[in-house]
Coordinates of C-alpha atoms in Angstrom, one line a residue:
X8 CA 105.1 95.0 96.0
X9 CA 107.7 92.9 94.3
X10 CA 107.7 89.1 94.9
X11 CA 111.5 89.4 95.5
X12 CA 112.4 91.0 98.8
X13 CA 116.0 91.5 100.0
X14 CA 116.3 91.9 103.7
X15 CA 119.8 93.3 104.3
X16 CA 120.6 93.2 108.0
X17 CA 123.4 95.2 109.7
X18 CA 126.5 93.1 110.4
X19 CA 127.2 92.6 114.2
X20 CA 130.9 93.2 115.0
X21 CA 132.7 90.1 116.2
X22 CA 134.8 91.5 119.0
X23 CA 132.5 90.2 121.7
X24 CA 129.0 88.8 122.5
X25 CA 126.1 91.0 121.3
X26 CA 123.8 92.6 123.8
X27 CA 120.0 93.2 123.7
X28 CA 120.5 96.8 122.5
X29 CA 122.1 95.4 119.3
X30 CA 119.4 93.0 118.4
X31 CA 116.7 95.6 119.1
X32 CA 118.1 97.6 116.2
X33 CA 119.1 95.1 113.5
X34 CA 117.8 91.7 114.7
X35 CA 114.2 91.4 115.8
X36 CA 112.7 94.1 113.4
X37 CA 114.4 92.5 110.3
X38 CA 113.1 89.0 111.3
X39 CA 109.6 90.2 112.0
X40 CA 109.5 91.8 108.6
X41 CA 111.0 88.8 106.8
X42 CA 108.7 86.3 108.4
X43 CA 105.7 88.5 107.5
X44 CA 106.9 88.9 103.9
X45 CA 107.3 85.1 103.5
X46 CA 103.9 84.5 105.0
X47 CA 102.5 86.9 102.4
X48 CA 103.9 85.0 99.5
X49 CA 107.1 87.0 98.8
X50 CA 110.4 85.4 97.9
X51 CA 112.6 86.7 100.7
X52 CA 116.4 86.7 100.8
X53 CA 117.6 87.7 104.4
X54 CA 121.4 88.0 104.7
X55 CA 124.0 89.2 107.0
X56 CA 127.0 87.9 109.0
X57 CA 129.7 88.8 111.5
X58 CA 131.9 91.8 110.7
X59 CA 135.4 90.6 111.5
X60 CA 138.0 93.1 110.2
X61 CA 139.5 96.3 111.6
X62 CA 141.6 97.4 114.5
X63 CA 139.0 96.7 117.3
X64 CA 139.4 93.0 116.5
X65 CA 143.2 93.2 116.8
X66 CA 142.8 95.1 120.1
X67 CA 140.4 92.5 121.6
X68 CA 142.6 89.6 120.4
X69 CA 145.6 91.2 122.2
X70 CA 143.5 91.6 125.4
X71 CA 142.5 88.0 125.4
X72 CA 145.9 86.7 124.3
X73 CA 144.5 85.0 121.2
X74 CA 145.5 85.0 117.5
X75 CA 143.3 87.4 115.6
X76 CA 141.6 84.7 113.5
X77 CA 141.0 82.6 116.6
X78 CA 139.2 85.5 118.3
X79 CA 137.1 86.1 115.3
X80 CA 136.2 82.4 115.2
X81 CA 135.3 82.5 118.9
X82 CA 132.8 85.4 118.7
X83 CA 131.5 84.4 115.3
X84 CA 130.3 81.2 116.9
X85 CA 128.9 82.9 120.0
X86 CA 126.9 85.4 117.8
X87 CA 125.7 82.6 115.5
X88 CA 124.4 80.6 118.5
X89 CA 122.7 83.6 120.0
X90 CA 120.9 84.7 116.8
X91 CA 119.8 81.1 116.2
X92 CA 118.4 81.0 119.7
X93 CA 116.5 84.2 119.1
X94 CA 115.0 82.7 116.0
X95 CA 116.3 85.1 113.4
X96 CA 115.4 83.4 110.1
X97 CA 118.4 84.2 108.0
X98 CA 118.7 82.6 104.6
X99 CA 122.4 83.0 105.2
X100 CA 124.3 84.5 108.1
X101 CA 127.9 84.2 107.3
X102 CA 131.1 86.2 108.0
X103 CA 133.5 88.7 106.3
X104 CA 136.6 86.5 106.6
X105 CA 135.7 84.3 103.7
X106 CA 137.4 84.0 100.3
X107 CA 134.0 84.6 98.7
X108 CA 133.7 87.9 100.5
X109 CA 137.3 88.9 99.6
X110 CA 136.6 88.3 95.9
X111 CA 133.3 90.3 95.9
X112 CA 134.8 93.2 97.8
X113 CA 137.8 93.3 95.4
X114 CA 135.5 93.3 92.4
X115 CA 133.5 96.3 93.7
X116 CA 136.8 98.1 94.4
X117 CA 138.0 97.5 90.9
X118 CA 134.7 98.6 89.4
X119 CA 135.0 101.9 91.3
X120 CA 138.7 102.2 90.5
X121 CA 138.2 101.7 86.8
X122 CA 135.4 104.3 86.7
X123 CA 137.6 106.9 88.5
X124 CA 135.7 107.0 91.8
X125 CA 138.6 105.6 93.8
X126 CA 141.6 107.9 93.9
X127 CA 145.1 107.7 95.6
X128 CA 145.7 110.5 98.1
X129 CA 148.2 111.4 100.8
X130 CA 146.6 111.8 104.2
X131 CA 147.4 112.1 107.8
X132 CA 146.9 108.8 109.5
X133 CA 146.5 108.4 113.3
X134 CA 149.0 106.1 115.0
X135 CA 149.1 104.9 118.6
X136 CA 152.4 106.1 120.0
X137 CA 152.7 103.2 122.5
X138 CA 151.9 100.4 120.0
X139 CA 152.7 101.9 116.6
X140 CA 149.3 100.5 115.4
X141 CA 146.9 102.4 113.2
X142 CA 143.9 103.8 115.1
X143 CA 140.6 103.6 113.2
X144 CA 138.7 106.8 112.9
X145 CA 136.0 105.6 115.3
X146 CA 138.6 104.9 118.0
X147 CA 139.6 108.5 118.2
X148 CA 137.4 111.1 119.9
X149 CA 137.6 114.8 120.7
X150 CA 135.8 118.1 120.4
X151 CA 134.0 118.7 117.1
X152 CA 135.5 121.7 115.3
X153 CA 132.1 122.5 113.8
X154 CA 129.6 122.4 116.7
X155 CA 131.9 122.1 119.8
X156 CA 130.5 118.8 120.9
X157 CA 133.0 117.0 123.2
X158 CA 132.7 113.4 122.3
X159 CA 132.8 113.5 118.5
X160 CA 134.3 110.5 116.8
X161 CA 137.1 110.7 114.2
X162 CA 134.7 109.9 111.3
X163 CA 131.6 111.7 112.3
X164 CA 130.0 113.9 115.0
X165 CA 126.9 112.3 116.4
X166 CA 125.7 115.7 117.6
X167 CA 125.7 117.7 114.3
X168 CA 126.0 114.8 111.9
X169 CA 128.9 116.2 110.0
X170 CA 131.6 114.0 108.4
X171 CA 135.0 114.5 110.1
X172 CA 138.6 113.4 109.8
X173 CA 140.5 112.5 113.0
X174 CA 143.1 115.2 112.4
X175 CA 140.3 117.8 112.5
X176 CA 139.3 117.0 116.1
X177 CA 140.2 119.4 118.8
X178 CA 142.2 117.6 121.6
X179 CA 142.0 114.2 119.9
X180 CA 142.5 111.1 122.2
X181 CA 142.5 107.4 121.7
X182 CA 139.4 105.6 123.0
X183 CA 141.6 102.5 123.6
X184 CA 143.9 104.0 126.2
X185 CA 143.3 107.7 126.3
X186 CA 146.7 108.7 124.8
X187 CA 147.0 111.5 122.2
X188 CA 147.5 109.9 118.7
X189 CA 150.4 110.8 116.5
X190 CA 149.5 111.8 112.9
X191 CA 151.8 110.7 110.1
X192 CA 151.7 111.2 106.4
X193 CA 150.6 108.0 104.5
X194 CA 149.2 107.2 101.1
X195 CA 145.7 105.7 100.8
X196 CA 142.9 105.2 98.4
X197 CA 139.8 107.4 98.8
X198 CA 136.2 107.0 97.7
X199 CA 135.5 110.2 95.7
X200 CA 132.1 111.0 97.4
X201 CA 131.9 114.6 96.0
X202 CA 131.8 113.1 92.5
X203 CA 128.9 111.0 93.6
X204 CA 127.0 113.8 95.5
X205 CA 124.8 114.8 92.6
X206 CA 123.6 111.3 91.8
X207 CA 123.1 110.6 95.5
X208 CA 121.0 113.8 95.9
X209 CA 118.8 112.8 93.0
X210 CA 118.4 109.3 94.4
X211 CA 117.6 110.5 97.9
X212 CA 115.0 112.9 96.5
X213 CA 113.1 109.9 95.2
X214 CA 113.0 108.2 98.6
X215 CA 109.7 109.8 99.6
X216 CA 108.5 106.8 101.7
X217 CA 111.5 106.7 104.1
X218 CA 111.1 107.6 107.8
X219 CA 111.4 111.4 107.9
X220 CA 114.2 111.4 110.4
X221 CA 116.3 109.1 108.2
X222 CA 115.7 111.0 105.0
X223 CA 116.4 114.5 106.5
X224 CA 119.6 113.3 108.2
X225 CA 120.9 111.7 105.0
X226 CA 120.1 114.8 102.8
X227 CA 122.0 117.0 105.3
X228 CA 125.1 114.8 105.0
X229 CA 125.3 115.7 101.3
X230 CA 126.1 119.3 102.0
X231 CA 129.6 118.5 103.2
X232 CA 130.7 115.3 101.4
X233 CA 134.5 114.9 101.2
X234 CA 136.6 112.0 99.8
X235 CA 136.7 109.2 102.3
X236 CA 139.6 106.9 102.9
X237 CA 138.9 103.2 102.1
X238 CA 142.3 101.8 102.9
X239 CA 144.2 101.6 106.2
X240 CA 147.7 100.8 107.4
X241 CA 147.2 97.4 109.1
X242 CA 147.6 93.7 108.3
X243 CA 144.1 92.4 109.1
X244 CA 141.6 92.9 106.3
X245 CA 140.9 92.5 102.6
X246 CA 144.1 93.1 100.4
X247 CA 144.0 95.9 97.9
X248 CA 143.7 94.2 94.4
X249 CA 146.2 96.4 92.5
X250 CA 149.9 95.9 91.5
X251 CA 152.1 97.5 94.1
X252 CA 149.5 97.3 96.8
X253 CA 148.2 93.7 97.0
X254 CA 151.5 92.4 98.5
X255 CA 152.0 95.2 100.9
X256 CA 151.6 93.6 104.4
X257 CA 150.4 96.8 106.0
X258 CA 147.8 98.0 103.4
X259 CA 144.3 96.7 103.6
X260 CA 140.8 97.9 102.6
X261 CA 139.1 99.7 105.5
X262 CA 136.6 97.7 107.5
X263 CA 133.7 100.0 106.9
X264 CA 134.2 99.7 103.1
X265 CA 134.3 95.9 103.1
X266 CA 131.5 95.4 105.6
X267 CA 128.7 97.1 103.6
X268 CA 129.7 95.0 100.6
X269 CA 128.8 92.0 102.8
X270 CA 125.2 92.3 101.8
X271 CA 126.2 91.5 98.2
X272 CA 128.8 88.9 99.0
X273 CA 126.5 87.0 101.4
X274 CA 123.9 86.9 98.6
X275 CA 126.5 85.5 96.3
X276 CA 127.6 82.9 98.8
X277 CA 124.0 81.9 99.5
X278 CA 123.4 81.4 95.8
X279 CA 126.5 79.1 95.5
X280 CA 125.5 77.1 98.6
X281 CA 122.0 76.5 97.3
X282 CA 123.1 75.2 94.0
X283 CA 122.3 78.1 91.7
X284 CA 125.4 80.4 91.5
X285 CA 123.5 83.1 89.6
X286 CA 120.4 83.2 91.8
X287 CA 121.6 86.3 93.7
X288 CA 121.0 88.4 90.6
X289 CA 117.2 88.1 91.1
X290 CA 117.5 90.3 94.2
X291 CA 120.4 92.6 93.0
X292 CA 119.9 93.1 89.3
X293 CA 116.2 92.4 88.8
X294 CA 114.5 95.8 88.5
X295 CA 111.3 94.5 90.1
X296 CA 113.0 93.4 93.4
X297 CA 113.0 95.6 96.5
X298 CA 115.7 95.9 99.1
X299 CA 115.1 96.7 102.8
X300 CA 118.1 97.5 105.0
X301 CA 117.8 97.2 108.8
X302 CA 120.2 99.0 111.2
X303 CA 120.6 101.2 114.3
X304 CA 120.6 104.9 113.8
X305 CA 124.4 105.1 114.3
X306 CA 124.7 103.3 111.0
X307 CA 122.5 105.5 108.8
X308 CA 125.4 107.3 107.0
X309 CA 126.9 104.0 105.8
X310 CA 123.6 102.8 104.3
X311 CA 122.1 106.1 103.0
X312 CA 125.2 107.7 101.6
X313 CA 128.3 105.5 101.5
X314 CA 126.9 102.2 100.3
X315 CA 124.6 103.8 97.7
X316 CA 127.7 105.9 96.6
X317 CA 129.7 102.7 96.2
X318 CA 126.9 101.2 94.1
X319 CA 126.5 104.3 92.0
X320 CA 130.2 104.4 91.3
X321 CA 130.4 100.7 90.4
X322 CA 127.4 101.2 88.1
X323 CA 129.2 104.2 86.4
X324 CA 126.5 106.7 87.4
X325 CA 128.4 109.5 89.1
X326 CA 130.0 112.7 87.7
X327 CA 132.8 110.8 86.0
X328 CA 130.3 108.4 84.2
X329 CA 131.9 105.1 83.5
X330 CA 130.9 101.5 82.6
X331 CA 128.8 99.1 84.6
X332 CA 131.2 97.2 86.9
X333 CA 132.1 93.5 87.0
X334 CA 129.0 92.6 89.2
X335 CA 126.5 94.1 86.8
X336 CA 124.1 97.0 87.3
X337 CA 123.4 96.7 91.0
X338 CA 120.2 97.9 92.7
X339 CA 120.4 100.6 95.3
X340 CA 118.4 100.3 98.6
X341 CA 114.7 100.9 98.4
X342 CA 114.1 101.5 102.1
X343 CA 116.2 102.0 105.2
X344 CA 114.6 100.8 108.4
X345 CA 116.6 102.5 111.2
X346 CA 115.9 102.1 114.9
X347 CA 116.9 104.4 117.7
X348 CA 118.8 103.2 120.7
X349 CA 117.6 100.9 123.5
X350 CA 119.1 102.4 126.6
X351 CA 119.4 101.4 130.2
X352 CA 119.0 104.0 133.0
X353 CA 119.1 106.6 130.3
X354 CA 122.4 105.6 128.7
X355 CA 123.4 103.4 125.8
X356 CA 124.3 99.8 126.7
X357 CA 128.1 99.7 127.2
X358 CA 130.2 96.6 127.6
X359 CA 133.2 98.7 128.7
X360 CA 131.2 100.4 131.4
X361 CA 129.5 97.2 132.6
X362 CA 126.1 98.4 131.6
X363 CA 125.1 95.5 129.4
X364 CA 122.7 92.5 129.1
X365 CA 124.0 89.9 126.7
X366 CA 121.6 88.2 124.4
X367 CA 122.8 84.7 125.4
X368 CA 122.3 85.3 129.1
X369 CA 118.8 86.8 128.4
X370 CA 117.8 83.8 126.3
X371 CA 119.0 81.2 128.8
X372 CA 116.9 82.8 131.5
X373 CA 113.8 84.0 129.8
X374 CA 113.6 82.4 126.3
X375 CA 113.4 84.1 123.0
X376 CA 109.8 85.2 122.6
X377 CA 109.6 87.4 125.8
X378 CA 112.6 89.4 124.4
X379 CA 111.1 89.5 120.9
X380 CA 107.8 90.7 122.3
X381 CA 109.4 93.5 124.4
X382 CA 111.5 94.8 121.5
X383 CA 108.4 94.8 119.2
X384 CA 106.0 96.4 121.6
X385 CA 108.2 98.6 123.6
X386 CA 111.5 98.9 121.7
X387 CA 113.3 101.9 120.1
X388 CA 111.4 101.9 116.8
X389 CA 111.2 105.7 116.4
X390 CA 112.7 107.1 119.7
X391 CA 115.3 106.1 122.2
X392 CA 113.7 103.7 124.7
X393 CA 114.8 102.8 128.2
X394 CA 114.8 99.1 129.1
X395 CA 113.7 98.5 132.7
X396 CA 113.2 95.1 134.4
X397 CA 109.9 96.5 135.9
X398 CA 108.5 97.1 132.4
X399 CA 109.8 93.8 131.1
X400 CA 108.1 91.9 133.9
X401 CA 104.9 93.9 133.4
X402 CA 104.8 93.2 129.7
X403 CA 105.6 89.5 130.1
X404 CA 103.1 88.9 132.9
X405 CA 100.1 91.0 132.0
X406 CA 100.3 91.0 128.2
X407 CA 102.0 87.7 127.2
X408 CA 100.9 85.4 130.0
X409 CA 97.6 86.9 131.1
X410 CA 96.2 88.4 127.9
X411 CA 97.5 86.0 125.2
X412 CA 98.6 82.9 127.0
X413 CA 95.5 82.7 129.2
X414 CA 93.2 83.1 126.1
X415 CA 94.9 80.2 124.4
X416 CA 94.9 78.0 127.5
X417 CA 91.3 78.5 128.6
X418 CA 89.8 78.3 125.0
X419 CA 91.5 75.0 124.2
X420 CA 91.0 73.6 127.8
X421 CA 87.3 74.1 127.6
X422 CA 87.0 72.5 124.2
X423 CA 89.3 69.6 125.2
X424 CA 87.2 69.0 128.4
X425 CA 83.8 69.2 126.8
X426 CA 84.5 67.9 123.3
X427 CA 88.0 66.4 123.1
X428 CA 88.2 68.1 119.6
X429 CA 87.4 71.3 117.8
X430 CA 83.6 71.5 118.1
X431 CA 81.2 72.3 115.2
X432 CA 79.3 75.6 115.3
X433 CA 75.6 75.8 114.8
X434 CA 73.7 79.1 114.4
X435 CA 75.9 82.2 114.8
X436 CA 74.6 85.2 116.7
X437 CA 75.5 88.8 116.1
X438 CA 78.2 88.7 118.8
X439 CA 79.8 85.8 117.1
X440 CA 79.7 87.4 113.6
X441 CA 81.1 90.7 115.1
X442 CA 84.2 89.0 116.6
X443 CA 84.8 86.9 113.5
X444 CA 84.5 89.9 111.2
X445 CA 87.0 91.8 113.4
X446 CA 89.4 88.9 113.3
X447 CA 89.3 88.6 109.5
X448 CA 89.7 92.4 109.1
X449 CA 92.8 92.3 111.3
X450 CA 94.9 90.7 108.6
X451 CA 94.6 93.8 106.4
X452 CA 95.2 96.2 109.3
X453 CA 98.2 94.4 110.8
X454 CA 99.6 93.4 107.4
X455 CA 99.5 97.0 106.2
X456 CA 101.4 98.2 109.3
X457 CA 104.0 95.4 109.0
X458 CA 104.5 96.3 105.3
X459 CA 105.4 99.8 106.5
X460 CA 107.7 98.5 109.3
X461 CA 105.4 99.9 112.0
X462 CA 106.0 97.1 114.4
X463 CA 104.6 98.7 117.6
X464 CA 101.3 99.5 116.0
X465 CA 101.1 96.1 114.3
X466 CA 101.7 94.0 117.4
X467 CA 99.3 96.3 119.4
X468 CA 96.6 95.6 116.8
X469 CA 97.2 91.9 117.1
X470 CA 97.0 92.0 120.9
X471 CA 93.8 94.1 120.6
X472 CA 92.2 91.1 118.9
X473 CA 93.3 88.8 121.7
X474 CA 91.7 91.3 124.1
X475 CA 88.5 91.2 122.1
X476 CA 88.4 87.4 122.2
X477 CA 88.9 87.5 126.0
X478 CA 86.0 89.9 126.3
X479 CA 83.9 87.6 124.1
X480 CA 84.5 84.7 126.4
X481 CA 83.6 86.8 129.4
X482 CA 80.4 88.0 127.8
X483 CA 79.3 84.6 126.4
X484 CA 80.3 82.5 129.5
X485 CA 80.5 79.2 127.8
X486 CA 81.3 77.5 131.1
X487 CA 77.7 78.2 132.1
X488 CA 76.2 76.6 129.0
X489 CA 76.0 73.0 130.2
X490 CA 72.4 72.7 129.3
X491 CA 72.8 74.3 125.8
X492 CA 75.7 72.3 124.3
X493 CA 74.9 73.6 120.8
X494 CA 75.4 77.2 121.9
X495 CA 78.5 76.3 123.9
X496 CA 80.1 74.5 120.9
X497 CA 79.4 77.6 118.7
X498 CA 81.0 79.9 121.3
X499 CA 84.0 77.6 121.7
X500 CA 84.4 77.2 117.9
X501 CA 84.3 80.9 117.4
X502 CA 86.9 81.5 120.2
X503 CA 89.2 78.9 118.8
X504 CA 88.9 80.4 115.3
X505 CA 90.0 83.7 116.7
X506 CA 92.8 82.1 118.7
X507 CA 94.0 80.6 115.4
X508 CA 93.8 83.9 113.6
X509 CA 95.5 85.8 116.4
X510 CA 98.3 83.2 116.4
X511 CA 98.8 83.8 112.7
X512 CA 99.0 87.6 113.3
X513 CA 101.6 87.1 116.1
X514 CA 103.7 84.5 114.2
X515 CA 106.2 87.0 112.8
X516 CA 106.7 88.4 116.4
X517 CA 106.5 85.2 118.4
X518 CA 107.5 82.3 116.2
X519 CA 108.4 79.8 119.0
X520 CA 105.1 80.4 120.8
X521 CA 103.2 80.3 117.5
X522 CA 104.5 76.8 116.8
X523 CA 103.2 75.7 120.2
X524 CA 99.8 77.2 119.7
X525 CA 99.6 75.6 116.2
X526 CA 100.3 72.2 117.9
X527 CA 97.9 72.9 120.8
X528 CA 95.1 73.5 118.2
X529 CA 95.9 70.0 116.8
X530 CA 98.1 71.1 114.0
X531 CA 101.1 69.1 112.8
X532 CA 104.3 69.9 110.9
X533 CA 106.3 73.1 110.9
X534 CA 104.3 76.3 111.4
X535 CA 107.1 78.8 111.9
X536 CA 110.5 77.5 110.7
X537 CA 113.6 78.2 112.7
X538 CA 117.1 78.8 111.5
X539 CA 119.7 76.0 111.6
X540 CA 123.4 76.2 112.4
X541 CA 125.2 74.4 109.6
X542 CA 129.0 73.9 109.3
X543 CA 130.3 74.8 105.9
X544 CA 133.7 74.9 104.1
X545 CA 135.3 76.9 101.4
X546 CA 138.2 75.7 99.2
X547 CA 141.0 74.8 101.6
X548 CA 140.0 77.4 104.3
X549 CA 138.8 76.3 107.8
X550 CA 135.2 75.3 108.2
X551 CA 132.9 77.8 109.9
X552 CA 129.3 77.9 111.2
X553 CA 126.5 79.7 109.3
X554 CA 122.8 80.2 109.8
X555 CA 120.5 78.9 107.1
X556 CA 117.0 77.5 107.0
X557 CA 114.1 76.0 105.0
X558 CA 111.4 78.6 105.1
X559 CA 109.6 77.8 101.9
X560 CA 107.6 74.7 102.9
X561 CA 104.0 74.3 104.0
X562 CA 104.1 76.8 106.8
X563 CA 102.0 79.7 108.1
X564 CA 100.3 81.9 105.5
X565 CA 99.0 85.4 106.1
X566 CA 95.3 84.6 106.0
X567 CA 92.4 83.5 108.2
X568 CA 92.3 79.8 107.7
X569 CA 89.1 78.0 108.8
X570 CA 89.9 75.6 111.7
X571 CA 89.1 71.9 111.1
X572 CA 86.0 70.6 113.0
X573 CA 86.7 67.4 114.7
X574 CA 90.5 67.8 115.0
X575 CA 91.5 66.2 118.3
X576 CA 92.7 68.5 121.1
X577 CA 95.0 67.6 123.9
X578 CA 95.0 69.3 127.3
X579 CA 97.2 72.4 126.8
X580 CA 100.2 73.5 128.9
X581 CA 100.9 77.1 129.8
X582 CA 102.2 79.1 126.9
X583 CA 104.2 81.6 129.0
X584 CA 105.6 81.4 132.5
X585 CA 104.8 84.4 134.7
X586 CA 107.8 86.1 136.2
X587 CA 108.4 86.8 139.9
X588 CA 107.4 90.5 140.3
X589 CA 110.5 91.0 142.6
X590 CA 112.6 90.7 139.4
X591 CA 111.2 94.1 138.3
X592 CA 112.9 95.7 141.3
X593 CA 116.3 93.9 141.4
X594 CA 116.8 92.4 138.0
X595 CA 118.2 88.9 137.7
X596 CA 121.2 87.6 139.5
X597 CA 123.4 87.0 136.5
X598 CA 126.2 85.5 138.5
X599 CA 123.9 82.9 140.0
X600 CA 122.4 82.2 136.6
X601 CA 125.8 81.7 135.0
X602 CA 126.8 79.1 137.6

């Protein structure tokens, strides 16, 4: 694998706080992968930000009685704080309302335009009759004209996967207020996807290592590609960089077009902020780099067809040919890591329906690693998964607290009580050799699974090692070896070595707990670096918060490292707090927690 790894993480929309269903798709999986890749010696660039354009932002601002920019500022900060609390190790988490983003989006647009892949076209646009405001395609739903599904969106039917236009829907209605939209003729620019279908097909055919559901879905989309509008009639978004368009107050680039370009613009911003403005090219133009994109399944079409189509058109690689665009010959995604939905009582989390658990509330009550563990071991990696409080309590109490936390606590407690430091081993027996061999082999097993983004299998293998260490202690009974201190010290040294190894294996999943275990074993310094909220500025624009971090120092490495004999040990404190089992029946009293 390349030493340069781009982790491109789906952009959370800034019209409200994010819930745990969101971070189960884009957040935790991308961070587990990035932390593992850094530990394995790869140079990782993990980027994303808040998606802040489009009509939904305008609608929410109106509801809250705030200016549009002020609403975006509000939820940008909320999301930044939540993701920082969850420990997502972004090299840069930024936003789309920056001048840098505008510049990069406009350059991509011009590259497409000059190569003939952006064409003007008259279309029927949906207008709200009560407000006169443009309705985005996704804010219109109705019956799919192809499969008859009642609940198809104006851009795509989730039932049959076909691309749609709002005017095609049977009985269309606004998701904002239920009214029937009015369709009016308007001129827009369209991305000429049919002219890119051939190149997209050849590229998709080469993606043999993708998850089968993602690849099959993407290939099916090619059968009915149509030109797709990339401008909209509204005043909140990136201006169209062409004479006769840039100064029109009600013509902006469509939010879906500018959001996917954010992966590139965030990389450009990161390079500038770290003092090497050309550094982004090592991940975007370097042929040896690899790009991994993380998202929920409802975003597959934008990452497997539309974003690659934009890149191909910019590079001049569609039916019309063309020159390499102003950003250089940009790399297409190497792998899409798409998660299914985390549901609750069988339905998607829904803020509007009151079926929601916000990330911030969850973190304040239970901390980050319990949520990270649940998402990794029981999340929607390959199938929709129902979140229940009963399952969360069971996983936290019996796996995190009893299996892993108790192993750490009793191993270090016995060594602290009897030796005050990590004891020296003497002669190893077969049972010791067997456990240590299993522990060393786990790095290849778990590492291979993480490299394939098989998170459930990977964390289950790591926890299996913890179970083996617990059985080892039960079988060897070091607490009974008062008269054989040499054997007791060997057993405790062996157990502590496996605790250290298991902690390394679990570090990508549980970075906060991993830091505590590192310190409990007498370690100093940073073991698992956390992201920092930094306030940055841009020209004469308002300052804004970003997530950045220093992840390149002397930190955890993906290897079994011999523990240091004689390193002092302090009496450990519990790693995880067990939850009241009644929580599994009722769930938390969020109102009480908030006050």
